[in-house]
Coordinates of C-alpha atoms in Angstrom, one line a residue:
Chain A
G18 CA 16.6 0.8 -0.5
A19 CA 15.1 1.2 3.1
V20 CA 12.7 -1.8 2.8
V21 CA 11.2 -3.9 6.0
S22 CA 10.4 -7.4 5.5
Q23 CA 7.8 -9.1 8.1
H24 CA 7.2 -13.1 9.2
P25 CA 5.1 -14.9 9.1
S26 CA 3.0 -12.5 6.6
R27 CA -0.7 -15.2 8.0
V28 CA -0.4 -17.0 10.6
I29 CA -3.7 -19.1 12.3
C30 CA -3.3 -19.5 16.1
K31 CA -5.7 -21.5 18.7
S32 CA -7.0 -19.6 21.2
G33 CA -4.9 -19.6 24.5
T34 CA -1.9 -20.3 22.4
S35 CA 1.3 -16.8 21.6
V36 CA 2.0 -15.9 18.3
K37 CA 5.2 -14.1 17.2
I38 CA 5.9 -11.7 14.4
E39 CA 9.0 -10.0 12.7
C40 CA 10.1 -6.7 11.8
R41 CA 13.9 -6.9 10.1
S42 CA 14.7 -3.6 8.4
L43 CA 17.0 -5.3 5.6
D44 CA 19.1 -2.5 3.9
F45 CA 19.1 -0.3 6.8
Q46 CA 19.7 0.5 10.9
A47 CA 16.5 1.6 12.0
T48 CA 16.7 3.8 15.1
T49 CA 13.2 3.2 15.9
M50 CA 11.1 0.7 15.4
F51 CA 6.9 1.6 15.7
W52 CA 3.9 -1.6 16.1
Y53 CA 0.6 -0.6 14.5
R54 CA -2.7 -2.7 14.7
Q55 CA -4.9 -1.9 12.1
F56 CA -9.2 -3.2 11.9
P57 CA -10.8 -3.5 8.9
K58 CA -11.8 0.0 6.8
K59 CA -9.7 2.2 10.2
S60 CA -6.7 4.0 10.4
L61 CA -3.4 2.7 11.5
M62 CA -3.9 2.8 16.0
L63 CA 0.5 2.8 16.7
M64 CA 0.4 0.0 19.4
A65 CA 4.2 0.8 21.0
T66 CA 7.1 2.2 19.8
S67 CA 11.0 0.7 20.5
N68 CA 14.4 1.3 20.5
E69 CA 17.0 -0.7 20.1
G70 CA 18.0 -2.1 23.7
S71 CA 15.3 -0.3 25.7
K72 CA 11.9 -1.0 26.7
A73 CA 9.0 -0.1 24.3
T74 CA 6.6 2.9 25.1
Y75 CA 3.2 1.5 24.8
E76 CA 0.3 3.7 24.2
Q77 CA -2.4 4.3 26.3
G78 CA -4.7 1.2 25.8
V79 CA -2.7 -1.5 24.9
E80 CA -1.5 -4.3 27.4
K81 CA 1.9 -4.4 27.6
D82 CA 1.7 -7.9 29.0
K83 CA -0.5 -9.4 26.5
F84 CA 1.8 -7.6 23.7
L85 CA 5.1 -8.2 24.4
I86 CA 7.8 -6.2 22.1
N87 CA 11.7 -6.9 21.8
H88 CA 13.6 -4.9 20.1
A89 CA 17.1 -7.0 20.3
S90 CA 19.3 -5.7 17.3
L91 CA 19.4 -2.3 14.6
T92 CA 17.4 -4.8 12.7
L93 CA 15.2 -6.9 14.2
S94 CA 12.3 -6.3 16.6
T95 CA 9.3 -9.2 17.5
L96 CA 6.1 -8.5 18.7
T97 CA 4.2 -12.1 20.4
V98 CA 1.1 -11.9 21.6
T99 CA 0.4 -13.4 24.4
S100 CA -2.2 -15.8 25.2
A101 CA -4.6 -15.1 21.8
H102 CA -8.2 -14.2 22.0
P103 CA -10.4 -13.6 18.7
E104 CA -10.8 -10.5 19.3
D105 CA -6.5 -10.0 18.7
S106 CA -7.2 -11.1 15.5
S107 CA -6.0 -8.5 13.1
F108 CA -3.9 -6.4 10.3
Y109 CA -0.6 -6.0 11.8
I110 CA 2.2 -3.8 10.6
C111 CA 5.1 -3.2 11.8
S112 CA 7.8 0.0 11.0
A113 CA 11.3 1.7 10.8
S114 CA 12.8 4.8 10.7
Y115 CA 16.0 5.6 10.6
R116 CA 18.0 9.3 11.3
G117 CA 19.8 9.5 7.6
R118 CA 16.6 10.2 6.0
N119 CA 14.9 12.7 8.7
Y120 CA 13.5 9.7 10.0
E121 CA 10.7 8.7 7.2
Q122 CA 9.2 5.3 8.4
Y123 CA 9.5 2.8 6.2
F124 CA 6.7 0.0 6.6
G125 CA 6.5 -4.0 6.4
P126 CA 4.0 -5.6 4.3
G127 CA 1.9 -6.5 7.2
T128 CA 0.7 -10.0 8.7
R129 CA -2.2 -10.7 9.0
L130 CA -3.4 -12.6 12.6
T131 CA -6.7 -15.3 13.2
V132 CA -6.9 -17.0 16.2
T133 CA -9.6 -19.5 16.0
Chain B
K19 CA -3.2 16.3 20.6
Q20 CA -3.1 15.6 16.7
E21 CA -5.8 14.5 14.7
V22 CA -6.4 14.5 11.0
T23 CA -9.3 14.4 8.6
Q24 CA -9.7 12.4 4.7
I25 CA -12.4 13.7 3.1
P26 CA -14.1 11.7 1.3
A27 CA -13.4 8.5 2.4
A28 CA -14.0 7.2 -0.8
L29 CA -14.0 8.4 -4.5
S30 CA -13.9 6.9 -7.7
V31 CA -13.1 8.5 -11.0
P32 CA -13.3 7.8 -15.2
E33 CA -9.0 6.7 -16.5
G34 CA -7.4 10.3 -17.1
E35 CA -8.8 12.7 -14.6
N36 CA -7.0 14.5 -12.5
L37 CA -8.0 14.4 -9.7
V38 CA -6.8 15.7 -5.9
L39 CA -6.7 14.2 -2.3
N40 CA -7.6 16.2 0.5
C41 CA -6.2 15.7 4.1
S42 CA -6.1 18.2 7.4
F43 CA -4.6 17.9 11.4
T44 CA -5.7 20.0 13.8
D45 CA -2.1 20.7 15.0
S46 CA -0.2 23.5 13.0
A47 CA 3.1 22.4 14.4
I48 CA 4.5 19.7 12.8
Y49 CA 7.4 18.0 12.1
N50 CA 6.7 17.0 8.3
L51 CA 4.0 15.0 6.8
Q52 CA 3.5 11.8 4.5
W53 CA 1.5 10.7 2.0
F54 CA 0.8 6.9 1.9
R55 CA -1.0 3.8 0.0
Q56 CA -2.3 1.4 0.7
D57 CA -3.5 -1.6 -1.4
P58 CA -5.7 -4.5 0.5
G59 CA -4.2 -6.2 2.6
K60 CA -0.9 -5.0 2.4
G61 CA 1.4 -2.6 3.9
L62 CA 2.1 0.7 3.3
T63 CA 3.9 2.6 0.5
S64 CA 5.1 5.8 1.0
L65 CA 4.5 8.4 -2.1
L66 CA 5.8 11.5 -0.8
L67 CA 7.1 13.0 2.9
I68 CA 7.1 16.9 3.0
Q69 CA 9.4 18.4 5.8
S70 CA 7.8 21.4 7.6
S71 CA 10.1 23.7 5.7
Q72 CA 8.7 22.5 2.4
R73 CA 5.3 23.6 0.2
E74 CA 4.8 20.9 -2.2
Q75 CA 6.7 17.4 -3.3
T76 CA 6.9 15.8 -6.3
S77 CA 7.0 12.3 -7.9
G78 CA 6.4 11.0 -11.4
R79 CA 2.3 12.0 -11.6
L80 CA 2.4 12.5 -7.8
N81 CA 2.5 16.0 -6.6
A82 CA 2.1 17.2 -2.4
S83 CA 1.5 20.2 -0.9
L84 CA 1.3 21.9 2.2
D85 CA -0.1 24.8 4.1
K86 CA 1.4 24.4 7.5
S87 CA -0.7 27.9 8.7
S88 CA -4.2 26.5 7.8
G89 CA -3.1 22.5 8.0
R90 CA -4.1 21.5 5.0
S91 CA -2.1 18.9 2.9
T92 CA -3.2 17.9 -1.3
L93 CA -2.0 15.2 -2.9
Y94 CA -2.7 15.8 -7.0
I95 CA -2.7 12.9 -9.3
A96 CA -2.6 13.0 -12.9
A97 CA -3.7 11.5 -15.2
S98 CA -5.2 8.6 -13.2
Q99 CA -4.8 5.3 -13.9
P100 CA -7.2 1.9 -12.9
G101 CA -3.7 1.0 -11.3
D102 CA -3.7 4.0 -8.6
S103 CA -7.0 2.5 -7.5
A104 CA -5.6 1.9 -3.5
T105 CA -6.1 3.6 -0.3
Y106 CA -4.5 6.7 0.1
L107 CA -3.4 7.6 4.2
C108 CA -2.0 11.3 5.5
A109 CA 0.2 11.0 8.5
V110 CA 1.6 13.7 10.4
R111 CA 4.5 13.6 12.7
S112 CA 5.0 16.0 15.7
G113 CA 8.8 15.9 15.7
A114 CA 11.7 14.6 14.7
N115 CA 11.1 11.1 15.7
S116 CA 7.9 10.8 17.4
K117 CA 5.2 8.9 16.3
L118 CA 2.5 8.9 12.8
T119 CA -0.8 10.3 13.0
F120 CA -2.5 9.0 10.7
G121 CA -5.7 10.0 9.2
K122 CA -8.4 7.0 8.2
G123 CA -7.9 7.8 4.3
I124 CA -9.2 7.7 0.6
T125 CA -10.2 4.6 -1.1
L126 CA -9.6 5.3 -4.7
S127 CA -11.5 3.3 -7.8
V128 CA -10.1 4.7 -11.1
R129 CA -13.1 3.3 -13.3
P130 CA -11.3 2.1 -16.8

């Protein structure tokens, strides 16, 4: 149990366009969803935390107008990278937690974004 | 501010060896600690979660220990196999549903 999916797994887009990444908890209702970014050979960097129906809480240095997060339901959160630039190319990973498992975080498989 | 350190950054061992991966954290006031595995280009798989009140957790060939007062955790892998080759990440949480603070990971290579 506790499976988290992400879609798409890979996406290539042109500079200036926007791209949306979906994160779904498949077999549980997530209390909270988290969005991370990972650079090559670096640790995961938390971008934002979101609870269903409320605004996301962004970490310091993360532009909320550039990385739009919508948490429409207990099983779905989306991250939209707006006006993408090559420096936004990265590996984006979401996770979901719920109270029933001591808030253990379950991670999605990640999305590789390449901006050309 | 919590900081998590994992040293060394990389480790190579022959198949069959028992090994220990270390993790240290600066603030001992944690809620729990998780060990994850990450394969190249993939997401994270949770291996073990230790609550702050626990000393260790076991799953198959894996055993994780926690010494909260000294700010340390270890992941013990018994009888290592080439399939264990991956990056192992340690992360701590300060509150019940707070964010995870990650170490940079240890990239393990198990040679056949």
